[in-house]
PDB file of C-alpha atoms in Angstrom:
ATOM      1  CA  UNK A  47       5.620   0.872 -30.529  1.00 92.00           C
ATOM      2  CA  UNK A  48       7.446   3.713 -32.334  1.00 89.00           C
ATOM      3  CA  UNK A  49       4.718   3.866 -34.993  1.00 89.00           C
ATOM      4  CA  UNK A  50       1.213   2.441 -35.076  1.00 88.00           C
ATOM      5  CA  UNK A  51       1.368  -1.358 -35.193  1.00 90.00           C
ATOM      6  CA  UNK A  52       5.182  -1.507 -35.504  1.00 94.00           C
ATOM      7  CA  UNK A  53       6.432  -3.065 -32.283  1.00 95.00           C
ATOM      8  CA  UNK A  54      10.028  -3.262 -31.120  1.00 94.00           C
ATOM      9  CA  UNK A  55      10.761  -5.732 -28.308  1.00 95.00           C
ATOM     10  CA  UNK A  56      14.537  -5.727 -28.705  1.00 94.00           C
ATOM     11  CA  UNK A  57      15.022  -4.292 -25.216  1.00 92.00           C
ATOM     12  CA  UNK A  58      13.008  -7.141 -23.713  1.00 93.00           C
ATOM     13  CA  UNK A  59      14.902  -9.724 -25.769  1.00 94.00           C
ATOM     14  CA  UNK A  60      18.199  -8.219 -24.643  1.00 93.00           C
ATOM     15  CA  UNK A  61      17.067  -8.360 -21.003  1.00 92.00           C
ATOM     16  CA  UNK A  62      16.055 -12.003 -21.419  1.00 93.00           C
ATOM     17  CA  UNK A  63      19.466 -12.809 -22.889  1.00 93.00           C
ATOM     18  CA  UNK A  64      21.194 -11.195 -19.928  1.00 92.00           C
ATOM     19  CA  UNK A  65      18.946 -13.086 -17.522  1.00 91.00           C
ATOM     20  CA  UNK A  66      19.662 -16.374 -19.286  1.00 92.00           C
ATOM     21  CA  UNK A  67      23.398 -15.901 -18.809  1.00 93.00           C
ATOM     22  CA  UNK A  68      23.028 -15.598 -15.040  1.00 89.00           C
ATOM     23  CA  UNK A  69      20.091 -18.045 -14.719  1.00 87.00           C
ATOM     24  CA  UNK A  70      17.883 -15.130 -13.684  1.00 87.00           C
ATOM     25  CA  UNK A  71      14.214 -14.320 -14.085  1.00 88.00           C
ATOM     26  CA  UNK A  72      12.451 -11.223 -15.344  1.00 89.00           C
ATOM     27  CA  UNK A  73       9.627  -9.336 -13.682  1.00 87.00           C
ATOM     28  CA  UNK A  74       8.111  -7.298 -16.507  1.00 90.00           C
ATOM     29  CA  UNK A  75       6.113  -4.102 -16.016  1.00 89.00           C
ATOM     30  CA  UNK A  76       4.668  -2.521 -19.159  1.00 91.00           C
ATOM     31  CA  UNK A  77       3.849   1.094 -18.306  1.00 91.00           C
ATOM     32  CA  UNK A  78       1.000   2.567 -20.335  1.00 94.00           C
ATOM     33  CA  UNK A  79      -1.366   5.466 -19.520  1.00 94.00           C
ATOM     34  CA  UNK A  80       0.696   8.661 -19.558  1.00 91.00           C
ATOM     35  CA  UNK A  81       3.664   6.653 -20.894  1.00 91.00           C
ATOM     36  CA  UNK A  82       1.781   5.853 -24.096  1.00 93.00           C
ATOM     37  CA  UNK A  83       3.404   7.026 -27.354  1.00 92.00           C
ATOM     38  CA  UNK A  84       2.338  10.497 -28.430  1.00 90.00           C
ATOM     39  CA  UNK A  85       1.343   9.430 -31.929  1.00 91.00           C
ATOM     40  CA  UNK A  86      -1.664   7.862 -30.224  1.00 92.00           C
ATOM     41  CA  UNK A  87      -3.235  11.296 -29.896  1.00 91.00           C
ATOM     42  CA  UNK A  88      -2.860  12.380 -33.512  1.00 77.00           C
ATOM     43  CA  UNK A  89      -4.859  11.447 -36.610  1.00 63.00           C
ATOM     44  CA  UNK A  90      -3.706   8.626 -38.792  1.00 51.00           C
ATOM     45  CA  UNK A  91      -4.983   5.598 -40.681  1.00 45.00           C
ATOM     46  CA  UNK A  92      -8.510   6.943 -40.580  1.00 48.00           C
ATOM     47  CA  UNK A  93      -8.489   7.481 -36.813  1.00 52.00           C
ATOM     48  CA  UNK A  94      -9.100  10.857 -35.214  1.00 65.00           C
ATOM     49  CA  UNK A  95      -6.761  10.064 -32.320  1.00 87.00           C
ATOM     50  CA  UNK A  96      -7.336   9.308 -28.651  1.00 93.00           C
ATOM     51  CA  UNK A  97      -8.824  12.175 -26.614  1.00 93.00           C
ATOM     52  CA  UNK A  98      -6.845  13.486 -23.656  1.00 93.00           C
ATOM     53  CA  UNK A  99      -7.790  13.358 -19.993  1.00 93.00           C
ATOM     54  CA  UNK A 100      -5.021  15.824 -19.130  1.00 91.00           C
ATOM     55  CA  UNK A 101      -1.742  17.297 -20.308  1.00 89.00           C
ATOM     56  CA  UNK A 102       0.921  19.610 -18.931  1.00 86.00           C
ATOM     57  CA  UNK A 103       1.899  22.997 -20.327  1.00 84.00           C
ATOM     58  CA  UNK A 104       4.168  21.748 -23.106  1.00 83.00           C
ATOM     59  CA  UNK A 105       2.229  18.493 -23.663  1.00 85.00           C
ATOM     60  CA  UNK A 106       5.312  16.443 -22.837  1.00 86.00           C
ATOM     61  CA  UNK A 107       3.059  14.554 -20.389  1.00 88.00           C
ATOM     62  CA  UNK A 108      -0.290  13.471 -21.770  1.00 91.00           C
ATOM     63  CA  UNK A 109      -2.845  11.353 -19.901  1.00 93.00           C
ATOM     64  CA  UNK A 110      -5.218   9.506 -22.241  1.00 95.00           C
ATOM     65  CA  UNK A 111      -8.970   9.232 -22.100  1.00 96.00           C
ATOM     66  CA  UNK A 112      -9.045   5.682 -20.757  1.00 97.00           C
ATOM     67  CA  UNK A 113     -12.669   5.268 -21.854  1.00 97.00           C
ATOM     68  CA  UNK A 114     -11.725   5.712 -25.513  1.00 96.00           C
ATOM     69  CA  UNK A 115     -12.423   2.579 -27.554  1.00 94.00           C
ATOM     70  CA  UNK A 116      -9.369   3.380 -29.689  1.00 93.00           C
ATOM     71  CA  UNK A 117      -7.142   3.627 -26.629  1.00 96.00           C
ATOM     72  CA  UNK A 118      -8.435   0.350 -25.222  1.00 97.00           C
ATOM     73  CA  UNK A 119      -7.831  -1.429 -28.550  1.00 96.00           C
ATOM     74  CA  UNK A 120      -4.247  -0.175 -28.646  1.00 95.00           C
ATOM     75  CA  UNK A 121      -3.762  -1.104 -24.976  1.00 96.00           C
ATOM     76  CA  UNK A 122      -4.802  -4.686 -25.629  1.00 97.00           C
ATOM     77  CA  UNK A 123      -2.791  -4.783 -28.856  1.00 96.00           C
ATOM     78  CA  UNK A 124       0.521  -3.776 -27.262  1.00 96.00           C
ATOM     79  CA  UNK A 125       0.149  -6.395 -24.525  1.00 97.00           C
ATOM     80  CA  UNK A 126      -0.843  -9.058 -27.055  1.00 97.00           C
ATOM     81  CA  UNK A 127       2.209  -8.120 -29.115  1.00 97.00           C
ATOM     82  CA  UNK A 128       4.446  -8.514 -26.069  1.00 96.00           C
ATOM     83  CA  UNK A 129       2.946 -11.936 -25.341  1.00 97.00           C
ATOM     84  CA  UNK A 130       3.504 -12.975 -28.972  1.00 97.00           C
ATOM     85  CA  UNK A 131       7.105 -11.762 -28.851  1.00 96.00           C
ATOM     86  CA  UNK A 132       7.751 -13.752 -25.686  1.00 95.00           C
ATOM     87  CA  UNK A 133       6.351 -16.884 -27.349  1.00 95.00           C
ATOM     88  CA  UNK A 134       7.999 -16.450 -30.744  1.00 95.00           C
ATOM     89  CA  UNK A 135      11.394 -15.539 -29.305  1.00 94.00           C
ATOM     90  CA  UNK A 136      11.176 -18.340 -26.706  1.00 94.00           C
ATOM     91  CA  UNK A 137      11.658 -15.941 -23.816  1.00 93.00           C
ATOM     92  CA  UNK A 138       9.231 -17.784 -21.529  1.00 92.00           C
ATOM     93  CA  UNK A 139      11.864 -19.564 -19.405  1.00 92.00           C
ATOM     94  CA  UNK A 140      13.263 -16.167 -18.404  1.00 92.00           C
ATOM     95  CA  UNK A 141       9.873 -14.777 -17.344  1.00 91.00           C
ATOM     96  CA  UNK A 142       8.810 -14.788 -13.688  1.00 89.00           C
ATOM     97  CA  UNK A 143       5.940 -12.291 -13.518  1.00 91.00           C
ATOM     98  CA  UNK A 144       3.969  -9.768 -15.530  1.00 93.00           C
ATOM     99  CA  UNK A 145       2.311  -6.732 -13.960  1.00 91.00           C
ATOM    100  CA  UNK A 146      -0.298  -4.586 -15.713  1.00 89.00           C
ATOM    101  CA  UNK A 147       0.586  -0.912 -15.121  1.00 92.00           C
ATOM    102  CA  UNK A 148      -2.443   0.884 -16.485  1.00 94.00           C
ATOM    103  CA  UNK A 149      -2.438   4.074 -14.453  1.00 93.00           C
ATOM    104  CA  UNK A 150      -0.269   7.103 -13.924  1.00 89.00           C
ATOM    105  CA  UNK A 151       3.378   6.060 -13.392  1.00 82.00           C
ATOM    106  CA  UNK A 152       2.158   2.471 -13.199  1.00 82.00           C
ATOM    107  CA  UNK A 153       0.003   3.136 -10.133  1.00 87.00           C
ATOM    108  CA  UNK A 154      -3.597   2.173  -9.480  1.00 91.00           C
ATOM    109  CA  UNK A 155      -4.900   5.636 -10.348  1.00 92.00           C
ATOM    110  CA  UNK A 156      -5.664   7.276 -13.694  1.00 93.00           C
ATOM    111  CA  UNK A 157      -3.723  10.427 -12.802  1.00 91.00           C
ATOM    112  CA  UNK A 158      -1.647  11.938 -10.000  1.00 86.00           C
ATOM    113  CA  UNK A 159      -3.130  15.369  -9.479  1.00 77.00           C
ATOM    114  CA  UNK A 160      -0.705  16.407  -6.742  1.00 62.00           C
ATOM    115  CA  UNK A 161       3.011  15.944  -6.252  1.00 47.00           C
ATOM    116  CA  UNK A 162       4.781  14.734  -3.148  1.00 43.00           C
ATOM    117  CA  UNK A 163       4.816  18.189  -1.581  1.00 41.00           C
ATOM    118  CA  UNK A 164       1.090  18.639  -2.052  1.00 39.00           C
ATOM    119  CA  UNK A 165       1.410  21.281  -4.773  1.00 45.00           C
ATOM    120  CA  UNK A 166      -0.696  20.681  -7.851  1.00 54.00           C
ATOM    121  CA  UNK A 167       1.107  19.059 -10.767  1.00 58.00           C
ATOM    122  CA  UNK A 168       1.682  21.461 -13.637  1.00 71.00           C
ATOM    123  CA  UNK A 169      -1.266  20.314 -15.728  1.00 83.00           C
ATOM    124  CA  UNK A 170      -2.549  23.077 -17.953  1.00 84.00           C
ATOM    125  CA  UNK A 171      -5.617  21.015 -18.821  1.00 88.00           C
ATOM    126  CA  UNK A 172      -7.617  18.405 -16.907  1.00 89.00           C
ATOM    127  CA  UNK A 173     -11.014  17.201 -18.075  1.00 91.00           C
ATOM    128  CA  UNK A 174     -12.653  17.276 -14.639  1.00 89.00           C
ATOM    129  CA  UNK A 175     -15.939  15.924 -15.975  1.00 93.00           C
ATOM    130  CA  UNK A 176     -14.229  12.861 -17.420  1.00 95.00           C
ATOM    131  CA  UNK A 177     -12.140  12.483 -14.266  1.00 92.00           C
ATOM    132  CA  UNK A 178     -15.324  12.300 -12.195  1.00 92.00           C
ATOM    133  CA  UNK A 179     -16.918   9.850 -14.639  1.00 95.00           C
ATOM    134  CA  UNK A 180     -14.064   7.374 -14.193  1.00 96.00           C
ATOM    135  CA  UNK A 181     -13.802   7.863 -10.421  1.00 92.00           C
ATOM    136  CA  UNK A 182     -10.441   9.614 -10.491  1.00 89.00           C
ATOM    137  CA  UNK A 183      -8.730  11.408  -7.597  1.00 85.00           C
ATOM    138  CA  UNK A 184      -9.749  14.914  -6.683  1.00 75.00           C
ATOM    139  CA  UNK A 185     -13.396  14.323  -7.517  1.00 77.00           C
ATOM    140  CA  UNK A 186     -16.362  13.537  -5.295  1.00 79.00           C
ATOM    141  CA  UNK A 187     -17.602  10.877  -7.695  1.00 84.00           C
ATOM    142  CA  UNK A 188     -18.643   7.433  -6.480  1.00 90.00           C
ATOM    143  CA  UNK A 189     -17.947   5.955  -9.907  1.00 94.00           C
ATOM    144  CA  UNK A 190     -16.342   2.505  -9.965  1.00 95.00           C
ATOM    145  CA  UNK A 191     -15.338   2.771 -13.631  1.00 97.00           C
ATOM    146  CA  UNK A 192     -11.581   2.764 -12.952  1.00 96.00           C
ATOM    147  CA  UNK A 193     -11.779  -0.230 -10.612  1.00 96.00           C
ATOM    148  CA  UNK A 194     -13.836  -2.209 -13.126  1.00 97.00           C
ATOM    149  CA  UNK A 195     -11.500  -1.235 -15.979  1.00 98.00           C
ATOM    150  CA  UNK A 196      -8.407  -2.324 -14.022  1.00 97.00           C
ATOM    151  CA  UNK A 197      -9.933  -5.611 -12.931  1.00 97.00           C
ATOM    152  CA  UNK A 198     -11.299  -6.503 -16.361  1.00 98.00           C
ATOM    153  CA  UNK A 199      -7.909  -5.883 -17.952  1.00 98.00           C
ATOM    154  CA  UNK A 200      -6.099  -8.001 -15.361  1.00 97.00           C
ATOM    155  CA  UNK A 201      -8.527 -10.863 -16.014  1.00 97.00           C
ATOM    156  CA  UNK A 202      -8.018 -10.510 -19.776  1.00 98.00           C
ATOM    157  CA  UNK A 203      -4.246 -10.511 -19.353  1.00 97.00           C
ATOM    158  CA  UNK A 204      -4.313 -13.721 -17.305  1.00 96.00           C
ATOM    159  CA  UNK A 205      -7.012 -15.647 -19.191  1.00 96.00           C
ATOM    160  CA  UNK A 206      -6.988 -14.609 -22.854  1.00 97.00           C
ATOM    161  CA  UNK A 207      -5.133 -16.873 -25.262  1.00 97.00           C
ATOM    162  CA  UNK A 208      -3.687 -13.883 -27.125  1.00 97.00           C
ATOM    163  CA  UNK A 209      -2.174 -12.659 -23.860  1.00 97.00           C
ATOM    164  CA  UNK A 210      -0.754 -14.864 -21.090  1.00 96.00           C
ATOM    165  CA  UNK A 211      -3.460 -17.458 -20.445  1.00 96.00           C
ATOM    166  CA  UNK A 212      -1.276 -20.509 -21.098  1.00 95.00           C
ATOM    167  CA  UNK A 213       1.790 -19.619 -18.970  1.00 94.00           C
ATOM    168  CA  UNK A 214      -0.412 -18.319 -16.135  1.00 93.00           C
ATOM    169  CA  UNK A 215      -2.565 -21.456 -16.142  1.00 93.00           C
ATOM    170  CA  UNK A 216       0.518 -23.693 -16.115  1.00 91.00           C
ATOM    171  CA  UNK A 217       2.101 -21.615 -13.315  1.00 88.00           C
ATOM    172  CA  UNK A 218       5.096 -20.799 -15.495  1.00 90.00           C
ATOM    173  CA  UNK A 219       4.243 -17.131 -15.031  1.00 91.00           C
ATOM    174  CA  UNK A 220       2.372 -15.283 -12.300  1.00 91.00           C
ATOM    175  CA  UNK A 221       0.300 -12.147 -12.488  1.00 92.00           C
ATOM    176  CA  UNK A 222       1.589  -9.440 -10.168  1.00 90.00           C
ATOM    177  CA  UNK A 223      -0.982  -6.880  -8.976  1.00 89.00           C
ATOM    178  CA  UNK A 224      -0.418  -3.508  -7.344  1.00 84.00           C
ATOM    179  CA  UNK A 225      -2.059  -3.385  -3.922  1.00 78.00           C
ATOM    180  CA  UNK A 226      -1.482   0.330  -3.376  1.00 77.00           C
ATOM    181  CA  UNK A 227      -4.955   1.269  -4.553  1.00 83.00           C
ATOM    182  CA  UNK A 228      -8.496  -0.043  -4.212  1.00 89.00           C
ATOM    183  CA  UNK A 229      -8.790  -2.203  -7.324  1.00 93.00           C
ATOM    184  CA  UNK A 230      -7.256  -5.415  -5.995  1.00 90.00           C
ATOM    185  CA  UNK A 231      -8.227  -6.394  -2.443  1.00 87.00           C
ATOM    186  CA  UNK A 232      -7.401  -9.886  -1.193  1.00 85.00           C
ATOM    187  CA  UNK A 233     -10.981 -11.133  -1.404  1.00 89.00           C
ATOM    188  CA  UNK A 234     -11.398 -10.107  -5.036  1.00 92.00           C
ATOM    189  CA  UNK A 235      -8.086 -11.667  -6.112  1.00 90.00           C
ATOM    190  CA  UNK A 236      -8.881 -14.917  -4.308  1.00 89.00           C
ATOM    191  CA  UNK A 237     -12.258 -15.111  -6.053  1.00 93.00           C
ATOM    192  CA  UNK A 238     -11.215 -13.981  -9.539  1.00 95.00           C
ATOM    193  CA  UNK A 239      -7.464 -14.455 -10.045  1.00 93.00           C
ATOM    194  CA  UNK A 240      -6.324 -17.115  -7.570  1.00 90.00           C
ATOM    195  CA  UNK A 241      -2.624 -17.809  -7.731  1.00 88.00           C
ATOM    196  CA  UNK A 242      -1.765 -14.189  -8.460  1.00 89.00           C
ATOM    197  CA  UNK A 243       0.563 -12.228  -6.234  1.00 86.00           C
ATOM    198  CA  UNK A 244      -0.179  -8.903  -4.622  1.00 79.00           C
ATOM    199  CA  UNK A 245       2.587  -6.416  -3.986  1.00 72.00           C
ATOM    200  CA  UNK A 246       1.968  -3.597  -1.584  1.00 61.00           C
ATOM    201  CA  UNK A 247       3.634  -0.958   0.571  1.00 53.00           C
ATOM    202  CA  UNK A 248       7.030   0.256  -0.555  1.00 50.00           C
ATOM    203  CA  UNK A 249       7.501  -2.978  -2.483  1.00 44.00           C
ATOM    204  CA  UNK A 250       5.135  -1.342  -4.960  1.00 43.00           C
ATOM    205  CA  UNK A 251       7.967   1.043  -5.837  1.00 49.00           C
ATOM    206  CA  UNK A 252       9.911  -1.734  -7.529  1.00 47.00           C
ATOM    207  CA  UNK A 253      13.121  -2.211  -5.511  1.00 44.00           C
ATOM    208  CA  UNK A 254      12.859   0.576  -2.949  1.00 44.00           C
ATOM    209  CA  UNK A 255      11.941  -1.486   0.109  1.00 42.00           C
ATOM    210  CA  UNK A 256      14.762  -2.363   2.526  1.00 41.00           C
ATOM    211  CA  UNK A 257      17.229  -0.219   0.572  1.00 41.00           C
ATOM    212  CA  UNK A 258      17.171  -2.445  -2.513  1.00 42.00           C
ATOM    213  CA  UNK A 259      17.058   0.749  -4.571  1.00 43.00           C
ATOM    214  CA  UNK A 260      20.288   1.899  -2.928  1.00 42.00           C
ATOM    215  CA  UNK A 261      21.962  -1.460  -3.442  1.00 40.00           C
ATOM    216  CA  UNK A 262      20.754  -1.664  -7.014  1.00 41.00           C
ATOM    217  CA  UNK A 263      22.151   1.815  -7.654  1.00 43.00           C
ATOM    218  CA  UNK A 264      25.479   0.604  -6.302  1.00 42.00           C
ATOM    219  CA  UNK A 265      25.419  -2.109  -8.939  1.00 41.00           C
ATOM    220  CA  UNK A 266      24.456   0.490 -11.575  1.00 40.00           C
ATOM    221  CA  UNK A 267      21.332  -1.386 -12.615  1.00 40.00           C
ATOM    222  CA  UNK A 268      18.611   0.216 -14.705  1.00 40.00           C
ATOM    223  CA  UNK A 269      14.933   0.621 -13.916  1.00 41.00           C
ATOM    224  CA  UNK A 270      12.884  -2.553 -14.249  1.00 41.00           C
ATOM    225  CA  UNK A 271       9.864  -0.875 -15.847  1.00 44.00           C
ATOM    226  CA  UNK A 272       9.402  -1.147 -19.608  1.00 48.00           C
ATOM    227  CA  UNK A 273       7.471   1.848 -20.916  1.00 50.00           C
ATOM    228  CA  UNK A 274       5.091   1.804 -23.872  1.00 50.00           C
ATOM    229  CA  UNK A 275       6.876   4.623 -25.600  1.00 45.00           C
ATOM    230  CA  UNK A 276       7.771   6.058 -28.947  1.00 39.00           C
ATOM    231  CA  UNK A 277      11.439   5.888 -27.926  1.00 38.00           C
ATOM    232  CA  UNK A 278      12.644   2.407 -28.867  1.00 37.00           C
ATOM    233  CA  UNK A 279      16.232   2.953 -27.714  1.00 38.00           C
ATOM    234  CA  UNK A 280      17.340   0.335 -25.161  1.00 36.00           C
ATOM    235  CA  UNK A 281      18.078   1.454 -21.636  1.00 37.00           C
ATOM    236  CA  UNK A 282      21.688   1.160 -20.378  1.00 36.00           C
ATOM    237  CA  UNK A 283      22.545  -2.224 -18.947  1.00 33.00           C
ATOM    238  CA  UNK A 284      25.012  -3.252 -16.300  1.00 36.00           C
ATOM    239  CA  UNK A 285      28.127  -4.370 -18.181  1.00 32.00           C
ATOM    240  CA  UNK A 286      28.974  -7.359 -16.033  1.00 29.00           C
ATOM    241  CA  UNK A 287      25.883  -8.947 -14.470  1.00 35.00           C
ATOM    242  CA  UNK A 288      22.917  -7.726 -16.502  1.00 35.00           C
ATOM    243  CA  UNK A 289      20.148  -5.553 -15.161  1.00 34.00           C
ATOM    244  CA  UNK A 290      17.655  -8.323 -14.737  1.00 34.00           C
ATOM    245  CA  UNK A 291      19.475  -9.663 -11.729  1.00 38.00           C
ATOM    246  CA  UNK A 292      17.116  -7.068 -10.308  1.00 38.00           C
ATOM    247  CA  UNK A 293      14.705  -9.900  -9.507  1.00 36.00           C
ATOM    248  CA  UNK A 294      17.326 -11.320  -7.168  1.00 35.00           C
ATOM    249  CA  UNK A 295      18.035  -7.975  -5.576  1.00 37.00           C
ATOM    250  CA  UNK A 296      14.351  -7.274  -5.202  1.00 37.00           C
ATOM    251  CA  UNK A 297      13.456 -10.429  -3.384  1.00 37.00           C
ATOM    252  CA  UNK A 298      16.779 -10.794  -1.562  1.00 36.00           C
ATOM    253  CA  UNK A 299      17.550 -14.244  -2.866  1.00 35.00           C
ATOM    254  CA  UNK A 300      21.017 -15.791  -2.385  1.00 37.00           C
ATOM    255  CA  UNK A 301      23.325 -14.880  -5.295  1.00 38.00           C
ATOM    256  CA  UNK A 302      23.502 -18.442  -6.607  1.00 40.00           C
ATOM    257  CA  UNK A 303      19.843 -19.337  -6.139  1.00 38.00           C
ATOM    258  CA  UNK A 304      17.480 -19.685  -9.072  1.00 35.00           C
ATOM    259  CA  UNK A 305      14.368 -17.555  -8.414  1.00 38.00           C
ATOM    260  CA  UNK A 306      11.313 -19.724  -7.919  1.00 41.00           C
ATOM    261  CA  UNK A 307       8.729 -17.306  -6.574  1.00 40.00           C
ATOM    262  CA  UNK A 308       8.139 -14.270  -4.445  1.00 36.00           C
ATOM    263  CA  UNK A 309       9.398 -14.658  -0.865  1.00 37.00           C
ATOM    264  CA  UNK A 310       7.717 -12.190   1.430  1.00 36.00           C
ATOM    265  CA  UNK A 311       4.588 -11.695  -0.687  1.00 35.00           C
ATOM    266  CA  UNK A 312       1.183 -13.220  -0.127  1.00 34.00           C
ATOM    267  CA  UNK A 313      -0.129 -15.835  -2.532  1.00 34.00           C
ATOM    268  CA  UNK A 314      -3.902 -15.762  -2.509  1.00 34.00           C
ATOM    269  CA  UNK A 315      -4.522 -19.363  -3.563  1.00 33.00           C
ATOM    270  CA  UNK A 316      -5.031 -21.541  -0.489  1.00 30.00           C
TER     271      UNK A 316
END
């Protein structure tokens, strides 16, 4: 969404075309949160802009105030636009799964306040009061706001007609949920979103588990995450096979097999 309300899904359409050529399937992750376009935070069209939860020293990384009504409207709008593009461009047959990636770097957390070595991330500003209100990391809050927000959005994505209600109900598409946090335990998914799939452990890092990341790098594939960004330029694609053979690499399917599900993951519907 390079400018407000002007969506560009050419990268997704290109990926679907590549997948169609090799009879592949796409697993689509739309990264939002700190990957949201920066125009979201500035005034325009009568809006004062979305407040910030945090930003780094040069504001190249900005974490939104997830409680903002404006942010939530834009969040729903970009997903609804993607669903419309998939329908209008007839990309459905190439779709295998959709995962909501609401949090920082697609994870089930509003912000990562420390890096892998335990040193604080270079945020020059963090609204600690807001962080506590939403139950973010590094606070002693017992708030369940983030869990409720994540669950409500997943339900909307899977059941709203402007999103993916029809393909999810017909089992043409499955909802993929990140199990690396606290928002989506087995019992809740079974009760509220039966038929969804839960990915967990290192599988949550796309194709890292069992050296798929190494093998994918050998094939010069690109990252499978689509970011909600102001940069509409397509990512580089593998010249011969197409990046979206990633689904095959990820789930270790035979090269000639047509993907039909998620071997190795747990389906919650009995």
